[in-house]
PDB file of C-alpha atoms in Angstrom:
ATOM      1  CA  MET A   1     -58.547  -4.965  -4.636  1.00 47.00           C
ATOM      2  CA  ALA A   2     -56.703  -7.332  -2.118  1.00 50.00           C
ATOM      3  CA  TRP A   3     -54.492  -8.397  -4.893  1.00 50.00           C
ATOM      4  CA  PHE A   4     -52.115  -5.213  -4.475  1.00 50.00           C
ATOM      5  CA  LYS A   5     -52.723  -4.521  -0.798  1.00 56.00           C
ATOM      6  CA  ARG A   6     -51.076  -6.077   2.215  1.00 55.00           C
ATOM      7  CA  LYS A   7     -53.962  -7.583   4.164  1.00 58.00           C
ATOM      8  CA  LYS A   8     -51.825  -8.268   7.277  1.00 59.00           C
ATOM      9  CA  LYS A   9     -49.541  -5.931   9.146  1.00 58.00           C
ATOM     10  CA  GLY A  10     -46.210  -6.858  10.667  1.00 58.00           C
ATOM     11  CA  ILE A  11     -45.009  -8.983   7.944  1.00 55.00           C
ATOM     12  CA  GLN A  12     -41.288  -9.181   7.770  1.00 60.00           C
ATOM     13  CA  THR A  13     -39.134 -10.844   5.065  1.00 56.00           C
ATOM     14  CA  ALA A  14     -35.518 -11.806   5.771  1.00 53.00           C
ATOM     15  CA  THR A  15     -33.063 -10.019   3.277  1.00 46.00           C
ATOM     16  CA  GLU A  16     -31.649 -13.225   1.789  1.00 45.00           C
ATOM     17  CA  ASP A  17     -35.466 -14.303   1.277  1.00 51.00           C
ATOM     18  CA  LYS A  18     -36.137 -11.294  -0.982  1.00 47.00           C
ATOM     19  CA  LYS A  19     -36.759 -11.966  -4.497  1.00 45.00           C
ATOM     20  CA  ASP A  20     -36.208  -8.239  -6.222  1.00 47.00           C
ATOM     21  CA  VAL A  21     -32.803  -9.459  -7.763  1.00 46.00           C
ATOM     22  CA  PRO A  22     -31.291 -12.850  -7.640  1.00 51.00           C
ATOM     23  CA  LYS A  23     -28.350 -13.193  -5.356  1.00 58.00           C
ATOM     24  CA  GLY A  24     -25.198 -12.887  -7.121  1.00 64.00           C
ATOM     25  CA  LEU A  25     -26.361 -11.341 -10.300  1.00 80.00           C
ATOM     26  CA  TRP A  26     -24.779  -8.023  -9.954  1.00 84.00           C
ATOM     27  CA  TYR A  27     -21.644  -6.723  -7.779  1.00 84.00           C
ATOM     28  CA  LYS A  28     -21.349  -3.134  -6.350  1.00 84.00           C
ATOM     29  CA  THR A  29     -17.915  -1.830  -5.941  1.00 80.00           C
ATOM     30  CA  PRO A  30     -16.646   0.370  -2.963  1.00 79.00           C
ATOM     31  CA  THR A  31     -17.126   3.357  -5.461  1.00 79.00           C
ATOM     32  CA  GLY A  32     -20.352   2.660  -6.303  1.00 84.00           C
ATOM     33  CA  LYS A  33     -20.045   1.027  -9.700  1.00 81.00           C
ATOM     34  CA  VAL A  34     -22.275  -1.991 -10.359  1.00 86.00           C
ATOM     35  CA  ILE A  35     -21.338  -4.840 -12.603  1.00 86.00           C
ATOM     36  CA  ASP A  36     -22.894  -8.120 -13.734  1.00 87.00           C
ATOM     37  CA  SER A  37     -21.234 -10.967 -11.714  1.00 86.00           C
ATOM     38  CA  ASP A  38     -20.771 -13.015 -14.788  1.00 87.00           C
ATOM     39  CA  GLN A  39     -19.065 -10.130 -16.559  1.00 87.00           C
ATOM     40  CA  LEU A  40     -16.852  -9.519 -13.327  1.00 89.00           C
ATOM     41  CA  ALA A  41     -15.564 -13.345 -13.416  1.00 89.00           C
ATOM     42  CA  LYS A  42     -14.849 -13.302 -16.930  1.00 90.00           C
ATOM     43  CA  ASN A  43     -12.617 -10.061 -16.059  1.00 93.00           C
ATOM     44  CA  TYR A  44     -10.676 -11.918 -13.352  1.00 94.00           C
ATOM     45  CA  TYR A  45     -12.789 -10.364 -10.687  1.00 92.00           C
ATOM     46  CA  VAL A  46     -11.604  -6.816 -11.602  1.00 93.00           C
ATOM     47  CA  SER A  47     -14.345  -4.134 -12.238  1.00 90.00           C
ATOM     48  CA  PRO A  48     -13.795  -2.822 -15.839  1.00 88.00           C
ATOM     49  CA  GLU A  49     -15.620   0.569 -14.647  1.00 84.00           C
ATOM     50  CA  ASP A  50     -12.850   1.638 -12.000  1.00 87.00           C
ATOM     51  CA  GLY A  51     -10.481  -1.326 -12.101  1.00 90.00           C
ATOM     52  CA  TYR A  52     -11.375  -2.426  -8.404  1.00 90.00           C
ATOM     53  CA  HIS A  53     -10.052  -5.653  -7.588  1.00 93.00           C
ATOM     54  CA  VAL A  54     -12.453  -7.799  -5.925  1.00 92.00           C
ATOM     55  CA  ARG A  55     -11.220 -10.317  -3.031  1.00 93.00           C
ATOM     56  CA  ILE A  56     -11.088 -13.769  -4.432  1.00 95.00           C
ATOM     57  CA  GLY A  57      -9.473 -17.042  -2.763  1.00 96.00           C
ATOM     58  CA  SER A  58      -7.631 -20.014  -3.941  1.00 97.00           C
ATOM     59  CA  LYS A  59      -9.861 -21.704  -6.204  1.00 96.00           C
ATOM     60  CA  GLU A  60      -9.860 -18.450  -8.162  1.00 96.00           C
ATOM     61  CA  TYR A  61      -6.240 -18.004  -8.118  1.00 97.00           C
ATOM     62  CA  PHE A  62      -5.548 -21.688  -9.095  1.00 98.00           C
ATOM     63  CA  GLU A  63      -7.757 -21.165 -12.025  1.00 96.00           C
ATOM     64  CA  ILE A  64      -5.965 -17.906 -13.037  1.00 97.00           C
ATOM     65  CA  LEU A  65      -2.318 -19.260 -12.520  1.00 98.00           C
ATOM     66  CA  PHE A  66      -2.341 -23.026 -13.604  1.00 98.00           C
ATOM     67  CA  ASP A  67      -2.819 -23.820 -17.289  1.00 97.00           C
ATOM     68  CA  ASP A  68      -6.312 -24.761 -17.985  1.00 95.00           C
ATOM     69  CA  GLY A  69      -7.047 -24.800 -14.279  1.00 93.00           C
ATOM     70  CA  ASN A  70      -5.322 -27.972 -13.702  1.00 97.00           C
ATOM     71  CA  PHE A  71      -3.460 -28.842 -10.727  1.00 98.00           C
ATOM     72  CA  LYS A  72      -2.947 -31.447  -7.796  1.00 98.00           C
ATOM     73  CA  GLU A  73      -3.584 -30.171  -4.291  1.00 98.00           C
ATOM     74  CA  LEU A  74      -1.087 -31.002  -1.821  1.00 98.00           C
ATOM     75  CA  TYR A  75      -1.413 -31.719   2.113  1.00 97.00           C
ATOM     76  CA  LYS A  76      -5.315 -30.997   1.550  1.00 95.00           C
ATOM     77  CA  ASN A  77      -6.210 -32.899   4.607  1.00 94.00           C
ATOM     78  CA  LEU A  78      -4.172 -31.091   7.315  1.00 96.00           C
ATOM     79  CA  ALA A  79      -6.393 -29.667   9.827  1.00 95.00           C
ATOM     80  CA  SER A  80      -5.980 -27.529  12.826  1.00 93.00           C
ATOM     81  CA  LYS A  81      -6.303 -29.049  16.378  1.00 92.00           C
ATOM     82  CA  ASP A  82      -7.111 -27.327  19.924  1.00 94.00           C
ATOM     83  CA  PRO A  83      -4.079 -28.272  22.037  1.00 90.00           C
ATOM     84  CA  LEU A  84      -4.961 -24.854  24.204  1.00 93.00           C
ATOM     85  CA  ASN A  85      -8.374 -25.624  24.821  1.00 95.00           C
ATOM     86  CA  PHE A  86      -9.225 -22.015  23.787  1.00 95.00           C
ATOM     87  CA  GLU A  87     -12.449 -20.527  24.162  1.00 93.00           C
ATOM     88  CA  ASP A  88     -13.828 -17.069  23.558  1.00 91.00           C
ATOM     89  CA  THR A  89     -17.555 -16.805  22.561  1.00 90.00           C
ATOM     90  CA  LYS A  90     -17.093 -20.529  21.568  1.00 93.00           C
ATOM     91  CA  LYS A  91     -14.594 -23.172  21.727  1.00 96.00           C
ATOM     92  CA  TYR A  92     -12.025 -22.944  19.228  1.00 96.00           C
ATOM     93  CA  SER A  93     -12.719 -26.634  18.286  1.00 96.00           C
ATOM     94  CA  VAL A  94     -16.231 -25.981  17.689  1.00 96.00           C
ATOM     95  CA  ARG A  95     -15.375 -22.823  15.752  1.00 95.00           C
ATOM     96  CA  ILE A  96     -13.104 -24.666  13.163  1.00 96.00           C
ATOM     97  CA  LYS A  97     -15.830 -27.149  12.349  1.00 96.00           C
ATOM     98  CA  GLU A  98     -18.153 -24.438  11.782  1.00 96.00           C
ATOM     99  CA  VAL A  99     -16.017 -22.671   9.471  1.00 96.00           C
ATOM    100  CA  GLN A 100     -14.826 -25.984   7.613  1.00 97.00           C
ATOM    101  CA  LYS A 101     -18.513 -26.703   7.040  1.00 97.00           C
ATOM    102  CA  LYS A 102     -19.584 -23.283   5.751  1.00 96.00           C
ATOM    103  CA  THR A 103     -16.354 -22.664   3.461  1.00 96.00           C
ATOM    104  CA  GLY A 104     -15.603 -26.301   2.383  1.00 96.00           C
ATOM    105  CA  LEU A 105     -12.017 -25.495   3.440  1.00 97.00           C
ATOM    106  CA  LYS A 106      -9.813 -27.311   5.773  1.00 97.00           C
ATOM    107  CA  ASP A 107      -7.918 -24.049   6.943  1.00 98.00           C
ATOM    108  CA  ALA A 108      -6.825 -20.736   5.614  1.00 97.00           C
ATOM    109  CA  ILE A 109      -4.252 -21.957   2.968  1.00 98.00           C
ATOM    110  CA  ARG A 110      -4.457 -24.110   0.193  1.00 98.00           C
ATOM    111  CA  THR A 111      -1.254 -25.309  -1.513  1.00 98.00           C
ATOM    112  CA  ALA A 112      -1.040 -26.894  -5.238  1.00 98.00           C
ATOM    113  CA  VAL A 113       1.373 -27.900  -7.759  1.00 98.00           C
ATOM    114  CA  GLY A 114       0.881 -27.853 -11.493  1.00 98.00           C
ATOM    115  CA  GLU A 115       2.081 -26.492 -14.869  1.00 98.00           C
ATOM    116  CA  SER A 116       1.931 -22.595 -15.303  1.00 98.00           C
ATOM    117  CA  LYS A 117       2.788 -21.666 -18.897  1.00 97.00           C
ATOM    118  CA  GLY A 118       4.028 -25.075 -19.497  1.00 97.00           C
ATOM    119  CA  LYS A 119       6.483 -25.410 -16.291  1.00 97.00           C
ATOM    120  CA  LYS A 120       5.663 -26.640 -12.973  1.00 98.00           C
ATOM    121  CA  ILE A 121       5.340 -24.337 -10.082  1.00 98.00           C
ATOM    122  CA  ILE A 122       4.008 -24.690  -6.402  1.00 98.00           C
ATOM    123  CA  VAL A 123       1.471 -22.108  -5.421  1.00 98.00           C
ATOM    124  CA  CYS A 124       0.266 -21.672  -1.745  1.00 98.00           C
ATOM    125  CA  ALA A 125      -2.969 -19.345  -1.649  1.00 98.00           C
ATOM    126  CA  MET A 126      -4.541 -18.028   1.635  1.00 98.00           C
ATOM    127  CA  ASP A 127      -8.594 -17.792   1.911  1.00 97.00           C
ATOM    128  CA  PHE A 128      -9.564 -14.902   3.899  1.00 97.00           C
ATOM    129  CA  LYS A 129     -13.107 -16.302   4.438  1.00 96.00           C
ATOM    130  CA  PHE A 130     -11.595 -19.052   6.720  1.00 97.00           C
ATOM    131  CA  ILE A 131     -11.223 -16.847   9.950  1.00 96.00           C
ATOM    132  CA  GLY A 132      -9.957 -13.849   8.305  1.00 95.00           C
ATOM    133  CA  GLY A 133      -7.258 -16.005   6.557  1.00 96.00           C
ATOM    134  CA  SER A 134      -5.563 -15.807   9.922  1.00 96.00           C
ATOM    135  CA  MET A 135      -2.115 -17.853  10.046  1.00 96.00           C
ATOM    136  CA  GLY A 136      -1.947 -20.797  12.556  1.00 96.00           C
ATOM    137  CA  SER A 137      -0.031 -24.147  12.901  1.00 97.00           C
ATOM    138  CA  VAL A 138      -1.560 -25.537   9.497  1.00 97.00           C
ATOM    139  CA  VAL A 139      -0.580 -22.344   7.558  1.00 97.00           C
ATOM    140  CA  GLY A 140       2.940 -22.758   8.669  1.00 97.00           C
ATOM    141  CA  GLU A 141       3.098 -26.102   8.274  1.00 98.00           C
ATOM    142  CA  LYS A 142       1.618 -26.198   4.687  1.00 98.00           C
ATOM    143  CA  ILE A 143       4.324 -23.460   3.749  1.00 98.00           C
ATOM    144  CA  ALA A 144       6.926 -25.469   5.200  1.00 98.00           C
ATOM    145  CA  ARG A 145       6.239 -28.600   3.401  1.00 98.00           C
ATOM    146  CA  SER A 146       5.502 -26.886   0.312  1.00 98.00           C
ATOM    147  CA  VAL A 147       8.941 -25.515   0.605  1.00 98.00           C
ATOM    148  CA  ASP A 148      10.317 -29.113   1.267  1.00 98.00           C
ATOM    149  CA  TYR A 149       8.287 -30.334  -1.911  1.00 98.00           C
ATOM    150  CA  ALA A 150       9.911 -27.496  -4.025  1.00 98.00           C
ATOM    151  CA  ILE A 151      13.292 -28.196  -3.065  1.00 98.00           C
ATOM    152  CA  ARG A 152      13.133 -32.051  -3.642  1.00 98.00           C
ATOM    153  CA  ASN A 153      11.733 -31.396  -7.048  1.00 98.00           C
ATOM    154  CA  LYS A 154      13.549 -28.165  -7.807  1.00 98.00           C
ATOM    155  CA  LEU A 155      10.555 -26.031  -8.432  1.00 98.00           C
ATOM    156  CA  PRO A 156       9.725 -22.304  -8.027  1.00 98.00           C
ATOM    157  CA  LEU A 157       7.311 -21.214  -5.112  1.00 98.00           C
ATOM    158  CA  VAL A 158       4.535 -18.824  -5.335  1.00 98.00           C
ATOM    159  CA  ILE A 159       2.691 -17.636  -2.067  1.00 98.00           C
ATOM    160  CA  ILE A 160      -0.309 -15.626  -2.399  1.00 98.00           C
ATOM    161  CA  SER A 161      -0.963 -13.707   0.971  1.00 98.00           C
ATOM    162  CA  LYS A 162      -4.483 -12.784   2.281  1.00 97.00           C
ATOM    163  CA  SER A 163      -4.556 -12.549   6.017  1.00 95.00           C
ATOM    164  CA  GLY A 164      -5.710 -10.511   8.891  1.00 92.00           C
ATOM    165  CA  GLY A 165      -2.642 -11.802  10.638  1.00 93.00           C
ATOM    166  CA  ALA A 166      -1.504 -14.550  13.480  1.00 94.00           C
ATOM    167  CA  ARG A 167      -4.644 -16.473  14.606  1.00 95.00           C
ATOM    168  CA  MET A 168      -5.318 -15.558  18.325  1.00 92.00           C
ATOM    169  CA  MET A 169      -6.725 -19.111  19.252  1.00 95.00           C
ATOM    170  CA  GLU A 170      -3.565 -20.480  18.788  1.00 96.00           C
ATOM    171  CA  ALA A 171      -1.884 -17.903  20.740  1.00 94.00           C
ATOM    172  CA  GLY A 172       2.077 -18.677  20.782  1.00 93.00           C
ATOM    173  CA  LEU A 173       1.924 -21.528  18.660  1.00 94.00           C
ATOM    174  CA  SER A 174       0.586 -19.198  15.799  1.00 94.00           C
ATOM    175  CA  LEU A 175       3.649 -16.879  16.515  1.00 94.00           C
ATOM    176  CA  MET A 176       5.959 -19.496  16.076  1.00 96.00           C
ATOM    177  CA  GLN A 177       5.056 -19.930  12.399  1.00 96.00           C
ATOM    178  CA  LEU A 178       6.655 -16.496  11.778  1.00 96.00           C
ATOM    179  CA  ALA A 179      10.048 -18.020  12.542  1.00 96.00           C
ATOM    180  CA  LYS A 180       9.328 -21.324  11.018  1.00 97.00           C
ATOM    181  CA  THR A 181       8.141 -20.113   7.771  1.00 97.00           C
ATOM    182  CA  SER A 182      11.128 -17.664   7.477  1.00 97.00           C
ATOM    183  CA  ALA A 183      13.598 -20.563   8.306  1.00 98.00           C
ATOM    184  CA  LYS A 184      12.034 -22.782   5.604  1.00 98.00           C
ATOM    185  CA  LEU A 185      12.321 -19.909   3.032  1.00 98.00           C
ATOM    186  CA  GLY A 186      15.881 -19.429   3.999  1.00 98.00           C
ATOM    187  CA  GLN A 187      16.495 -23.287   3.013  1.00 98.00           C
ATOM    188  CA  LEU A 188      14.505 -22.617  -0.276  1.00 98.00           C
ATOM    189  CA  ALA A 189      17.067 -19.542  -0.920  1.00 97.00           C
ATOM    190  CA  LYS A 190      20.191 -21.770  -0.383  1.00 98.00           C
ATOM    191  CA  ALA A 191      18.598 -24.188  -2.799  1.00 98.00           C
ATOM    192  CA  LYS A 192      18.784 -21.264  -5.490  1.00 97.00           C
ATOM    193  CA  LEU A 193      15.188 -21.753  -6.135  1.00 98.00           C
ATOM    194  CA  PRO A 194      12.711 -18.481  -6.905  1.00 98.00           C
ATOM    195  CA  TYR A 195      10.265 -17.465  -4.389  1.00 98.00           C
ATOM    196  CA  ILE A 196       7.704 -14.978  -5.815  1.00 98.00           C
ATOM    197  CA  SER A 197       5.444 -13.471  -2.953  1.00 98.00           C
ATOM    198  CA  LEU A 198       2.078 -11.677  -3.818  1.00 98.00           C
ATOM    199  CA  CYS A 199       0.356  -9.416  -1.638  1.00 97.00           C
ATOM    200  CA  THR A 200      -3.348  -9.188  -2.041  1.00 97.00           C
ATOM    201  CA  ASP A 201      -6.116  -7.215   0.148  1.00 95.00           C
ATOM    202  CA  PRO A 202      -5.363  -7.404   2.877  1.00 94.00           C
ATOM    203  CA  THR A 203      -1.954  -8.729   4.020  1.00 96.00           C
ATOM    204  CA  THR A 204      -1.495  -7.595   7.607  1.00 94.00           C
ATOM    205  CA  GLY A 205      -0.349  -8.766  10.974  1.00 92.00           C
ATOM    206  CA  GLY A 206       2.245 -11.799  11.268  1.00 92.00           C
ATOM    207  CA  THR A 207       1.973 -12.712   7.635  1.00 95.00           C
ATOM    208  CA  THR A 208       3.411  -9.397   6.688  1.00 94.00           C
ATOM    209  CA  ALA A 209       6.027  -9.509   9.183  1.00 92.00           C
ATOM    210  CA  SER A 210       7.103 -12.916   7.971  1.00 94.00           C
ATOM    211  CA  PHE A 211       6.744 -14.833   4.486  1.00 97.00           C
ATOM    212  CA  ALA A 212       5.057 -12.052   2.685  1.00 96.00           C
ATOM    213  CA  MET A 213       7.891  -9.441   2.605  1.00 96.00           C
ATOM    214  CA  LEU A 214      10.590 -12.443   2.145  1.00 97.00           C
ATOM    215  CA  GLY A 215       9.960 -13.042  -1.686  1.00 97.00           C
ATOM    216  CA  ASP A 216      12.997 -12.716  -4.108  1.00 97.00           C
ATOM    217  CA  ILE A 217      10.306 -10.409  -5.827  1.00 97.00           C
ATOM    218  CA  ASN A 218       7.611  -8.927  -3.596  1.00 98.00           C
ATOM    219  CA  ILE A 219       4.360  -7.832  -5.887  1.00 98.00           C
ATOM    220  CA  SER A 220       0.911  -6.775  -5.113  1.00 98.00           C
ATOM    221  CA  GLU A 221      -2.389  -6.121  -6.726  1.00 97.00           C
ATOM    222  CA  PRO A 222      -3.512  -2.672  -7.264  1.00 96.00           C
ATOM    223  CA  GLY A 223      -4.929  -0.878  -4.275  1.00 93.00           C
ATOM    224  CA  ALA A 224      -4.361  -3.762  -1.769  1.00 95.00           C
ATOM    225  CA  LEU A 225      -4.250  -2.911   2.150  1.00 94.00           C
ATOM    226  CA  ILE A 226      -0.705  -3.926   3.413  1.00 95.00           C
ATOM    227  CA  GLY A 227       0.648  -3.154   6.614  1.00 91.00           C
ATOM    228  CA  PHE A 228       1.454  -4.646  10.073  1.00 88.00           C
ATOM    229  CA  ALA A 229      -0.962  -3.123  12.637  1.00 79.00           C
ATOM    230  CA  GLU A 230      -3.922  -1.226  11.762  1.00 76.00           C
ATOM    231  CA  ALA A 231      -3.988   2.651  11.183  1.00 77.00           C
ATOM    232  CA  ARG A 232      -5.541   3.366  14.573  1.00 80.00           C
ATOM    233  CA  VAL A 233      -2.781   1.503  16.355  1.00 79.00           C
ATOM    234  CA  VAL A 234      -0.150   2.977  14.498  1.00 79.00           C
ATOM    235  CA  ARG A 235      -1.499   6.519  15.000  1.00 81.00           C
ATOM    236  CA  ASP A 236      -2.008   5.799  18.808  1.00 79.00           C
ATOM    237  CA  THR A 237       1.589   4.461  19.066  1.00 83.00           C
ATOM    238  CA  THR A 238       3.417   6.970  17.115  1.00 83.00           C
ATOM    239  CA  GLY A 239       1.373   9.986  18.266  1.00 83.00           C
ATOM    240  CA  LYS A 240       1.514  11.399  14.588  1.00 82.00           C
ATOM    241  CA  ASP A 241      -1.029  11.922  11.707  1.00 79.00           C
ATOM    242  CA  LEU A 242      -0.491   9.258   9.232  1.00 80.00           C
ATOM    243  CA  PRO A 243      -0.189  10.273   5.173  1.00 80.00           C
ATOM    244  CA  GLU A 244      -3.344   9.607   3.319  1.00 78.00           C
ATOM    245  CA  GLY A 245      -3.332   5.977   1.958  1.00 79.00           C
ATOM    246  CA  PHE A 246      -0.270   4.590   3.836  1.00 82.00           C
ATOM    247  CA  GLN A 247      -1.160   1.387   3.955  1.00 89.00           C
ATOM    248  CA  THR A 248      -2.015   0.864   0.220  1.00 93.00           C
ATOM    249  CA  ALA A 249       0.007  -1.235  -2.082  1.00 95.00           C
ATOM    250  CA  GLU A 250       0.696   2.031  -3.909  1.00 95.00           C
ATOM    251  CA  PHE A 251       2.351   3.745  -0.722  1.00 94.00           C
ATOM    252  CA  VAL A 252       4.124   0.661   0.496  1.00 94.00           C
ATOM    253  CA  LYS A 253       5.942   0.425  -3.230  1.00 95.00           C
ATOM    254  CA  GLU A 254       6.721   3.990  -3.141  1.00 94.00           C
ATOM    255  CA  HIS A 255       8.707   3.494  -0.289  1.00 92.00           C
ATOM    256  CA  GLY A 256      10.573   0.437  -1.175  1.00 92.00           C
ATOM    257  CA  PHE A 257       8.598  -2.787   0.296  1.00 92.00           C
ATOM    258  CA  LEU A 258       7.359  -3.712  -2.695  1.00 96.00           C
ATOM    259  CA  ASP A 259       9.124  -4.113  -6.198  1.00 97.00           C
ATOM    260  CA  PHE A 260       5.947  -4.284  -8.763  1.00 96.00           C
ATOM    261  CA  ILE A 261       2.126  -3.683  -8.873  1.00 97.00           C
ATOM    262  CA  THR A 262       0.695  -6.076 -11.122  1.00 96.00           C
ATOM    263  CA  GLU A 263      -2.958  -6.070 -12.386  1.00 96.00           C
ATOM    264  CA  ARG A 264      -4.551  -9.428 -11.762  1.00 96.00           C
ATOM    265  CA  LYS A 265      -5.198 -10.336 -15.717  1.00 96.00           C
ATOM    266  CA  HIS A 266      -1.424  -9.948 -16.095  1.00 97.00           C
ATOM    267  CA  LEU A 267      -0.325 -12.218 -12.878  1.00 97.00           C
ATOM    268  CA  LYS A 268       0.477 -15.339 -14.883  1.00 98.00           C
ATOM    269  CA  ASP A 269       2.571 -13.488 -17.438  1.00 97.00           C
ATOM    270  CA  LYS A 270       4.371 -11.376 -14.936  1.00 97.00           C
ATOM    271  CA  ILE A 271       4.988 -14.115 -12.030  1.00 98.00           C
ATOM    272  CA  ASN A 272       6.657 -16.416 -14.899  1.00 98.00           C
ATOM    273  CA  LEU A 273       8.471 -13.615 -16.273  1.00 97.00           C
ATOM    274  CA  TYR A 274       9.992 -12.765 -12.843  1.00 97.00           C
ATOM    275  CA  ILE A 275      10.868 -16.906 -12.505  1.00 97.00           C
ATOM    276  CA  ASP A 276      12.576 -16.751 -15.849  1.00 97.00           C
ATOM    277  CA  LEU A 277      14.601 -13.672 -15.034  1.00 96.00           C
ATOM    278  CA  ILE A 278      15.662 -15.088 -11.560  1.00 96.00           C
ATOM    279  CA  GLN A 279      16.713 -18.445 -13.098  1.00 95.00           C
ATOM    280  CA  ASN A 280      18.449 -16.876 -16.031  1.00 95.00           C
ATOM    281  CA  GLN A 281      16.192 -18.887 -18.498  1.00 94.00           C
ATOM    282  CA  LYS A 282      14.863 -17.891 -21.830  1.00 94.00           C
ATOM    283  CA  VAL A 283      11.891 -15.721 -21.348  1.00 95.00           C
ATOM    284  CA  ARG A 284       8.461 -17.875 -22.171  1.00 92.00           C
ATOM    285  CA  LYS A 285       6.339 -15.881 -24.424  1.00 84.00           C
TER     286      LYS A 285
END
């Protein structure tokens, strides 16, 4: 009866090679709800069972915000260098090449221009899968160039933050992006052009300390982690116990750092509503 008995001992199968369920067919949320992946995609990557907003990247946000998913990507060939010759467990130059190959991305942010509800906007969207969405020189430069493009063409700007903070491999160069992006957004404000900041899970570190909180209107998706330092660091620094959920979007909004929390299925309508209101234009249906 060898057809149902294992004839050899010690046989091991790598997890990714197991065939019980095709990879990607189901998604399990942190609350334990299981949903079909196709159904999840059709529902804007939000679990209909518990409303959990699954992390998505620039590709999905562009599809959601731009009419028919049509857009022109800007500055897509900008890539990080290694002026500091940084090395930890591996050389930074090697790490960059590996992540670019794995993700198909040049860096942690993509910028694009296209029509949203019939009017052109610029969207800068971060990708967490590229070294934790860390903010390095390329992120700062793409935002700066996008601001210049917006001013030249008199267009609104949307930045979607999803970041673990400044990129340690670029040291002081990454921290300089805080001042650079803040200064450029100041120029956008002087030009009287709208800037909508969308904080998604997670928005932390230097990103939170700079462009993510400088929007004319700051919004977030439900349940997003938003903060500067992680809870342990804050607790050790202050020496106090922290309120439950103190870095969730809901807590941050309650304490005045966010204007609105918007479900992903309403993002396109809400962002364009805010743009119309800021520019004192007729509200689009």
